[in-house]
Amino acid sequence: MDKEKQFVSAFFEEAGAEIMASFEEKLEIETKSNRNDLVTNIDKQVETLFVKRVLEQFPDHRIFGEEGMAAEIDSLEGPVWIVDPIDGTLNFVMQQKNFTISVALYIDGMGVYGAIYEVEKGDIYTCEKGCGAYLNGKKLTPVNADDTLADHLLVANLSAIQTNERLWDAVKASRGLRLYGAASLEYMYVATGKVGAYMSANLAPWDIAAGKMIAEELGCIVTRLDGSPINMLEQGSSLVALPNVHKTLLDSYLS
Ligand code: 2AM
Ligand code: CA
């Protein structure tokens, strides 16, 4: 995995510099599915750069990305890179913080390497499956499996609460509600034990491909909101939580 790790590190450096430089320029912004679902010229530029760099170094690998800059794919057979060039585009546009680049390498549907770069902060989360997860090169400790809902903050999209109204009671049973607007970052807050769970009603594979791998490596449980496993080719709901919190949410608030 050394070549892949070096590749991602070099890509983050190159793409991060382009993103930071874009803060000085006027963004070209288009809407996609709705007025809050945005894409900018920088999202497209970063994904185009990623596709170019992968094809230079791994010509037999395929790419599955949010902005469709690579060929369409309908299976995860063989090596597939899943990329979100900017996760949290609305934050990128409105706040220039709380956004990431998220990349993961899946082989035959199984995550083998994942990395998330919180560009504005300079934080890089990485994980090679089975070898632990790291923040800026420092090994992260696994989450505490015994922590309860009452011990932790919760992160939930309003759409997740609207479609599961009993989650209001889960929020009351927790230490409070937070919302950051970038799924990959919200996954990392659970993975590093800063919050007990993150719930969203509808995320795409590229929003969670790296986050799921890293969170699971640190002992978190990741499923759909109904407790079913996630198919990495499909959009859908997402629940990532510390083990005990996951059980409590499913047993008492989501069933
Ligand atoms: P994005 O910034 O890459 O679009 C915001 O709550 C989180 O949900 C972000 O990670 C955002 O990813 C993701 N998301 C997924 N589908 C979305 C949609 N249709 N509109 C806005 N955000 C979406
Ligand atoms: Ca995106």
CSV table of N, CA, C and O and ligand atoms in Angstrom, one decimal, residues 43 66-67 84 86-87 89, ligand 2:
chain,number,residue,atom,x,y,z
A,43,ASP,N,-14.6,22.2,-7.2
A,43,ASP,CA,-14.9,20.7,-7.1
A,43,ASP,C,-14.5,20.0,-8.3
A,43,ASP,O,-13.9,18.9,-8.3
A,66,GLU,N,-17.9,12.1,-7.3
A,66,GLU,CA,-19.2,12.9,-7.2
A,66,GLU,C,-19.5,13.6,-8.4
A,66,GLU,O,-20.6,13.7,-8.9
A,67,GLU,N,-18.5,14.3,-9.0
A,67,GLU,CA,-18.7,15.2,-10.2
A,67,GLU,C,-18.7,14.5,-11.5
A,67,GLU,O,-18.8,15.2,-12.5
A,84,ASP,N,-14.6,12.2,-3.2
A,84,ASP,CA,-15.4,13.4,-3.1
A,84,ASP,C,-14.4,14.6,-3.1
A,84,ASP,O,-13.6,14.8,-2.2
A,86,ILE,N,-14.7,17.8,-3.0
A,86,ILE,CA,-15.0,18.7,-1.8
A,86,ILE,C,-16.2,18.1,-1.1
A,86,ILE,O,-17.3,18.1,-1.7
A,87,ASP,N,-16.0,17.7,0.1
A,87,ASP,CA,-17.2,17.3,0.9
A,87,ASP,C,-17.5,18.4,1.8
A,87,ASP,O,-16.6,18.9,2.5
A,89,THR,N,-19.4,21.2,0.3
A,89,THR,CA,-19.3,22.3,-0.6
A,89,THR,C,-20.0,23.6,-0.2
A,89,THR,O,-19.4,24.7,-0.4
B,2,CA,CA,-18.9,17.0,-2.8
